[in-house]
């Protein structure tokens, strides 16, 4: 279906190497009669020779040619592995599907039996099955196959159970599809990846178990050659010919290794299959990179006495065709005691800007231009070690998902205390009692008891209060809040935003509030920056922005919020936020703007100062009439 | 006129096995005695915060979940849980759904055109050729280029995916579409486009919506009538304007007061001025 | 925690009954006449019938099983069909040998594996990571008995660093016991270390991408603090499952390794029993190893509770 996983697979040198080795083993097995220099079972008087001209890999204790035996043994190995895996698939996949999809008694009885069989080490169950069936290679592989079948049932059932929860399975059921169709067309293709990967791993495990059983003398019967029986015989002669174990052992190890590499490669390439959106062709990315303008924003008036001053910030994201600028020349100022909003849709670069202040950008994303000035110090140029004395102490941060922002294995109190333990000389006990005070301050009821609780015992709103307490523990001057209430219910959101406003006044805190919600900006912020496609397109105080937007994007954003009466059509913005690689010359908003003229599509549009803190990146800002509501 | 959907004293209780041997149960009442009805062609909005039982109610209406007590009736016939028995074709042809996450609600291994045509295969007697022709028409109806039909879900944008999910839902010409947080995951500008699309399709095809969402502004915009759920209980229902402009229940009032108001004079600026004066 | 332990123990009993029933049933119903195969060429109908009577095989299947179950619950696993020794006696002599090797192997695997995982995940993609990941894959692919042969021959026989074979009971000479276990433990533990190392690396890399790691960094935590205080414990949740699985595998693997080192463990009992249809011995070993695996699972469950507070509640 998607050719991309194959590309990913062959790009992985281990996976490709593994595949080539496997093909070589396959060729050796198929062509053994022609490749082998001698008959594998013909004895001679040349006993226990080392490797040499006559016998490339020497001879064994009966004078048989080791290379020939090795080649023929690879046939047995592949057949044995094939039998075991085939049996596991034929029994395991359908049973796992049925047990998982139908559930109920099928599931309960089936899983008890599987659990019981899994409680005994695989090798010993194999012994028990051989005790029933009698020794021999076929029986040994039957035993191994049954063993893997049990594990396959468990694997398939697990996948089915999780896939059954998928919305698209619900959707298929709502589409009236019969059960077996849902199983075959909706569930089966989506579990093929893990089943194929597991089969490769079972194949290699089967080779190892076969070797062990043959080594112990209950697998293949002498004089037939398998790698395991060759090793068993070699062991007896190890003192007379130390080289003898190496050929079969290396053959076995290399084959198993090759299979594991192929399995790893498949897992990596298939696993990413659908989750990742496909990249645009490299050519375009490279071309785009050359033309994307990175703007300098001399037009924006600096705000006096700012604690944080972001200047001409450029953040680039690594891409196959070279780094792409995702944030392009952003200027933001934050004073103490004010809440500054940064608002924009996804892809506007607002979160990257927030993370860059703290030096917490993900690998592959980096600041490639401009400065992040905090009291004359450029944070972007500090080392990680220097940055650590800023994080948590001078600048705190609050994140979007409070429950995942807390470490599930640590008590909430200990996590708050940790900030203090890192930056102050407070003892464990002092830090903990301060944590309780902080929890109390942010409005967590019964703080003493709650400090000993783990995050999963907290509701979203309470957890966010705890995260705020953690960020404020060292009384920093600045707080970066990245969508702090997006994951919360509206009533909780209001409480958290109210708390934030109280704390700003109490601690004389400067807050940079990242959000996508214009309503939140209006209610909580003093000033705001509107971001679009990596640039600030409008800046100003909140009343100005909302009563008289100076950029068509801001105006459109305000209009498309559904606040109108029933039945009204929402004014919409055509199209969507441009992809990084699609950004060309001129105004980035022009393709979606109803006012756009030819002049908008040429050259770089500067951020025009409009008096006071106001600025707009629109050439026509004074010529067009923009309405907010 | 008989109602299209009647939900009558519906309760859903989840039981979770607890304890070492899983012999004891802990009960969680997700929906508690909820009643409402939907007339043909109207939009009924169901609002509530997380854990209010709004999605659970939606799943019962879709036949994906059984009621513990009470019942939901579609066109006068009780809705049975469809999962364990053979699907009831007449029911499925009448009631369809659009979910929150369009990526999760489309089979990643299926081309978009096939995904849209799939319900037609089971719910209509169309031939394969008719189905694929109809699926192309549907793509156009939801404002997409029919050539997109050859792609897989991960190859298109979030807004486009939601359009495909809508096309799939309206394919069998349902009388009721359950929209469960159908626009919540989208950006504001995309969200407005999808809301308009849903309203246009309703005008064209005359189906009713059960519109489940946590965003009160969106629900008010799209709904004729609204029900407010709080911890499984329907605390208030009525005409959209009446619920919003003159809420009767304290919880509704709190909910409405909590919505951030995009009027800066009502926010921090005002508090500042008050503090100064 | 206590409830987890009690729950596990309570579910272990029916599981053991089920295991023994499946294996007992398979051996008695699936394998044809036991007496015939024991008697071999000398099997005449009369002698088969006599032996059946002697071994109690002429009774109905369920009666035989119930009889076995009642005795087994009291620690009596019957006597061998072949040498007539009490199975419980011979197993109780051989079991400590196998358990010692398995325990040593698990120790090597866990210590080595966790170390490898931590070092590799500290800098993913670096040279140490790539080298260790490759070596882990190789360790996984090397059959334990070949590793045993190499160690025994080169470090034991040739270099004379450690005992190359034989077993000294703990009670006889603790130091000797420890020394004779060194090479077998390494041979057995290498593959497990490879597996645990890879899992630990993957789990750590996974955890290091979590939001709460970013939170910890936002607090100003140093990389080592992030790795040990925040990532390690959370990564141990999935890894402890793998450790449990590896421990069970190593219990089986020690049967092969003890052969190479000529140690008198369970394989000395099991191999002839399998070849000679000596069902009481096979069954006893199955049940005893199942008990050992269940005990390992219990430890893992308790570890789970330690690493993941959600399980504890």
CSV table of C-alpha atoms in Angstrom, one decimal, chain A residues 490-491 493-494 517 519-520 523 563, chain B residues 214-217 244 253-262:
chain,number,residue,atom,x,y,z
A,490,UNK,CA,-14.2,25.3,30.8
A,491,UNK,CA,-15.1,25.7,34.5
A,493,UNK,CA,-10.0,26.6,32.9
A,494,UNK,CA,-11.6,29.7,34.4
A,517,UNK,CA,-8.2,30.8,22.0
A,519,UNK,CA,-11.4,34.4,24.2
A,520,UNK,CA,-8.6,33.6,26.7
A,523,UNK,CA,-10.0,37.8,29.3
A,563,UNK,CA,-20.5,33.5,18.6
B,214,UNK,CA,-17.9,20.6,25.1
B,215,UNK,CA,-17.6,24.0,23.3
B,216,UNK,CA,-20.6,26.0,24.2
B,217,UNK,CA,-20.3,28.6,21.5
B,244,UNK,CA,-28.0,30.5,26.7
B,253,UNK,CA,-25.0,29.5,34.5
B,254,UNK,CA,-21.6,28.5,35.8
B,255,UNK,CA,-20.7,26.8,32.6
B,256,UNK,CA,-21.7,29.9,30.6
B,257,UNK,CA,-19.9,32.2,32.9
B,258,UNK,CA,-16.7,30.2,32.5
B,259,UNK,CA,-16.5,30.5,28.7
B,260,UNK,CA,-13.7,33.0,27.8
B,261,UNK,CA,-15.4,36.1,26.4
B,262,UNK,CA,-13.6,37.6,23.4
